[in-house]
C-alpha positions as a printed Julia matrix, in Angstrom:
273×3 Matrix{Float64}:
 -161.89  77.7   171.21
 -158.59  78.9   169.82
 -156.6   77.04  171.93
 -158.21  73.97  170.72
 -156.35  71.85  168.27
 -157.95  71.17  165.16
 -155.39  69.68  163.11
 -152.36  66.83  164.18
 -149.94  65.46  162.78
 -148.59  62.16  164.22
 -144.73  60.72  162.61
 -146.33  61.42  158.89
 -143.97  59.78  156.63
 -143.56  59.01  153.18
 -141.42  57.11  151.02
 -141.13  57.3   147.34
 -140.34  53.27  145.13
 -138.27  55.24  142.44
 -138.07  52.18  139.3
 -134.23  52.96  137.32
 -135.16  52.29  133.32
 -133.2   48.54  134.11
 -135.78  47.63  136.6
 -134.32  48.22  139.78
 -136.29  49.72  142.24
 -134.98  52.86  144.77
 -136.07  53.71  147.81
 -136.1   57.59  148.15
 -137.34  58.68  152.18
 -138.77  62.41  151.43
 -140.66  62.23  154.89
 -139.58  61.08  158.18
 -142.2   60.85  161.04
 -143.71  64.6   160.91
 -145.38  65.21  164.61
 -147.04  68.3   164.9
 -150.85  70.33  165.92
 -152.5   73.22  164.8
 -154.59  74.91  166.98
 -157.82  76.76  165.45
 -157.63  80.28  163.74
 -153.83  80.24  163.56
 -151.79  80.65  160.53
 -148.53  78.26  160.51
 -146.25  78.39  157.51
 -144.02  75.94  156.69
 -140.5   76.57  154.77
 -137.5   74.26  153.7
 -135.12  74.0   150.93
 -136.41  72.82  147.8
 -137.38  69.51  147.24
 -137.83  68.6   151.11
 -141.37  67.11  150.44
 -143.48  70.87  151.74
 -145.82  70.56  148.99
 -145.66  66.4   149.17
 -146.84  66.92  152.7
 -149.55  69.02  152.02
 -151.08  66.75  149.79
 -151.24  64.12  152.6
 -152.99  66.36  154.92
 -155.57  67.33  151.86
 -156.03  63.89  151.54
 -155.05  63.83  148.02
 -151.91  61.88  148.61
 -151.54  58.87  151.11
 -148.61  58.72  152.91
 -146.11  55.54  153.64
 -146.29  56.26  157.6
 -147.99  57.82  160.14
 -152.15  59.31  160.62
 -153.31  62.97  159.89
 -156.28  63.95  162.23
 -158.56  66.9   161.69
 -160.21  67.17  165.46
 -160.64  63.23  166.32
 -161.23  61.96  162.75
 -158.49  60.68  160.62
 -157.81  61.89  157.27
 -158.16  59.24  154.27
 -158.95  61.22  151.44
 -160.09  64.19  150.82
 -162.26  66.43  153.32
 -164.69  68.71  153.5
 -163.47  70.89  155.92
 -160.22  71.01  154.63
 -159.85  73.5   151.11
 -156.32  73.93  149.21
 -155.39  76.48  146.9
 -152.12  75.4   144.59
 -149.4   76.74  143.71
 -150.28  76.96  139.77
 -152.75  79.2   138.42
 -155.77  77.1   138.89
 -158.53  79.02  137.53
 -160.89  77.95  134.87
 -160.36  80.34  132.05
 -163.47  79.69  130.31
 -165.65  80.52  133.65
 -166.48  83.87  134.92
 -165.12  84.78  138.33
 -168.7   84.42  139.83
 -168.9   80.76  138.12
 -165.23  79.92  139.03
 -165.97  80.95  142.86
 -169.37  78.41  142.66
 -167.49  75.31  141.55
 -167.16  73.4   144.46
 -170.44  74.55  145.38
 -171.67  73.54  142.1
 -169.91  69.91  142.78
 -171.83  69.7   145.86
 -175.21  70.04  144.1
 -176.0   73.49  145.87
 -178.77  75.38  143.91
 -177.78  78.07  141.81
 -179.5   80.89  143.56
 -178.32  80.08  147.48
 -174.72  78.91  145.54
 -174.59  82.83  144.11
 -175.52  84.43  147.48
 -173.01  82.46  149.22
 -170.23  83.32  146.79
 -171.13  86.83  146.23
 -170.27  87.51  149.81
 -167.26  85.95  149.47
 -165.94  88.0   146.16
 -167.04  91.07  148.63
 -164.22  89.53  151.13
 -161.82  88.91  149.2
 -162.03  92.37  147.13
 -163.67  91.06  144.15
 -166.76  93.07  144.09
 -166.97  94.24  140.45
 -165.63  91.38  138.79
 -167.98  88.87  139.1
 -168.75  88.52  135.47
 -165.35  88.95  133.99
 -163.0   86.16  132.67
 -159.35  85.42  134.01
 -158.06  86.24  131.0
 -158.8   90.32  131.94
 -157.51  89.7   135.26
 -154.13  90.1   136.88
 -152.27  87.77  138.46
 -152.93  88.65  142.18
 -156.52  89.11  140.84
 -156.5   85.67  139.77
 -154.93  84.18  143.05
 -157.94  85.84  144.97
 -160.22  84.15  142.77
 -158.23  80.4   143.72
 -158.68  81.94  147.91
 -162.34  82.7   146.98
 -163.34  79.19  145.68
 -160.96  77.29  148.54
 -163.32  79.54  150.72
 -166.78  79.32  149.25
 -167.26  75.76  150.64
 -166.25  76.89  153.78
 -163.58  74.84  155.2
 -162.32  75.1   158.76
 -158.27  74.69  157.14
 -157.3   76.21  154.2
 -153.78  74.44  153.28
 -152.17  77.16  150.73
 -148.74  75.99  148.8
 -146.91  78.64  147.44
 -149.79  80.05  146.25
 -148.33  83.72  145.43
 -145.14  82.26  143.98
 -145.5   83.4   140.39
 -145.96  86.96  141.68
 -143.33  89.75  141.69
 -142.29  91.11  145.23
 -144.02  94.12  145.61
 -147.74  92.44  144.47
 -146.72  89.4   146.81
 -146.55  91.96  149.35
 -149.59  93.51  148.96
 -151.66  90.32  148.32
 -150.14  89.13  151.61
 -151.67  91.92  153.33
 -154.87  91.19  151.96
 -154.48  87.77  152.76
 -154.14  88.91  156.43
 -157.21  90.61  156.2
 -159.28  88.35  154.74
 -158.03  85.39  157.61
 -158.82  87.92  160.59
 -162.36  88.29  158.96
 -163.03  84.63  158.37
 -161.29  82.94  161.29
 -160.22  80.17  159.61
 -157.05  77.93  160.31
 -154.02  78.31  157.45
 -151.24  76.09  157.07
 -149.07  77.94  154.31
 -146.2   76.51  152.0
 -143.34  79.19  151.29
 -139.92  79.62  149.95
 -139.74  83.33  151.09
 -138.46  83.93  154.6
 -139.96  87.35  154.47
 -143.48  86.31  153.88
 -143.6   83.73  156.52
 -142.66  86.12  159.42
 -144.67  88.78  157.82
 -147.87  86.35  157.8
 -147.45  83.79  160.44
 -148.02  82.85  163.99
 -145.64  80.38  163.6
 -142.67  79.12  161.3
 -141.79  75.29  160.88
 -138.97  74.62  159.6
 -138.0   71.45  157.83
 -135.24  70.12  157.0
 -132.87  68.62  153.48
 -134.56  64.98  152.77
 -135.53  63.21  154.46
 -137.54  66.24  155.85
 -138.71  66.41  159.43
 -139.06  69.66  161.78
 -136.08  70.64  162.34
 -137.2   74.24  164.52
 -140.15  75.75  165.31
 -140.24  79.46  165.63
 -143.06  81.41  167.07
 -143.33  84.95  165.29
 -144.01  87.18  167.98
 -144.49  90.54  165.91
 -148.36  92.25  167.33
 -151.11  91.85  165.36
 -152.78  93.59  163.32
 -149.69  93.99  160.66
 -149.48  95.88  157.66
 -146.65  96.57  155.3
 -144.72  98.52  157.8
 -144.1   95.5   159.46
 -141.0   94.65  157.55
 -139.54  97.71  158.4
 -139.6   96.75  162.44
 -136.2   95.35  163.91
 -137.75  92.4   165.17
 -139.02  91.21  161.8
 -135.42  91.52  161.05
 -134.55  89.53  163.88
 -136.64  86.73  163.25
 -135.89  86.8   159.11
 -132.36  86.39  160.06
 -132.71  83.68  162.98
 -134.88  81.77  160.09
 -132.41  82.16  157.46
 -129.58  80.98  159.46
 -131.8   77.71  159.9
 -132.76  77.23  156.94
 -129.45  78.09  155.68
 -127.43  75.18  156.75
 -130.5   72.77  155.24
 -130.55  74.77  152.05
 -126.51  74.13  151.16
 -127.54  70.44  151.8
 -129.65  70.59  149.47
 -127.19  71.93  147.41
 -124.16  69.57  147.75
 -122.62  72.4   148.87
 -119.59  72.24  151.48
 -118.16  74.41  154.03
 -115.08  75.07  152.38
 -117.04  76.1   149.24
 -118.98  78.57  151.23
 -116.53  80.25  152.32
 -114.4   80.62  148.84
């Protein structure tokens, strides 16, 4: 079953009508015909220079955008709004501050009309995965930020999706808690199975946690490489000590480098001033 693809991607596309303050009407192309399949239980991270449309094309998969071009599939049934089996944790802190963990992990549930007592056993076994245990009746306001990003992972997973579409969801973090949170991450996909398509900025953390690396490219953004990470599994932090995760940081980087100064406006001859 892993080798089965459970996700595709066929020339996704999207184009933004951008209306000046005198009327006129620009066409900006984020998007340009996005092909690509996940196969089940991977974890596939996407990077890019800012502004490429990652987070734009997350939101079509979820459903929660609709894009100019193309079809999403998840197995044989196209995506045209949202989807059950497809949960997304955001970038922003997303948790409800006047909810206890325990009643912020039940809210989809809670959407759903799932009865309080099978809704609590459900998400008490998640808060045990995703190292909760303890907090289920305290507020985000006494929790730390990685806390509070396990709590977002916890409710994505309590309606148990088959893809969990993450954008930059430990980007407010400091380095060494991203680190850490990444391994736990790690830990709690081996445990649940599930398929991750990740949104990052940091080179680092997309070797570190993926099977494979997309690439995409200054706007109008399509895959410009693929790179498949092939570090063993299990990893732990150790891993970015090995000389093949510097190999592949470095391959990514110079990638990503040339789409980044793009980005940028910057030229060769500045580069090298």
């Amino acid at each position: 079953m892993k080798d089965k693809t459970c996700l595709s991607l066929w020339q996704v596309a999207m184009t933004y009508n951008l209306r000046a303050p005198d009327g006129t009407v620009t066409d900006l192309e984020a998007i340009r015909e996005v092909t690509h399949e996940l196969r089940m239980g991977e974890f596939v991270t996407i990077i890019g220079p800012s502004g490429c449309g990652k987070s734009t094309l997350l939101e079509v998969i979820a459903g929660l955008r609709k894009a100019s071009g193309g079809e999403v599939y998840i197995w044989d049934q196209r995506i045209t709004g949202p989807h059950p089996s497809i949960g997304m944790v955001f970038q922003e802190e997303s948790t409800f501050p006047w909810r206890t963990v325990m009643e912020n992990v039940e809210f989809g549930l809670e959407v759903r009309g799932v009865p309080k007592k099978e809704r609590q056993k459900t998400c008490q076994r998640i808060i045990e995965i995703v190292g909760l245990h303890g907090f289920e009746n305290s507020h985000p306001n006494a929790l730390s930020g990685g806390m509070k990003q396990r709590v977002a992972i916890a409710r994505a997973l309590a309606t148990d999706p088959e893809i969990m579409l993450m954008d930059e969801p430990f980007g407010a973090l400091d380095q060494q808690t991203r680190l850490f949170i990444g391994q736990e991450l790690l830990r709690i996909w081996e445990e649940t199975g599930k398929t991750i398509l990740f949104v990052t900025h940091d080179i680092n953390e997309a070797v570190y946690l993926s099977d494979r690396v997309l690439v995409m490219s200054h706007r109008p953004s399509v895959v410009k490489a693929v790179v498949e990470v092939d570090i063993p599994r299990p990893r732990d932090t150790s891993t970015i000590t090995l000389e093949r995760f510097h190999e592949l940081t470095s391959a990514l980087w110079e990638t990503l480098r040339v789409e980044s100064e793009k980005a940028l406006g910057i030229t060769k001859t500045e580069v090298h001033i």
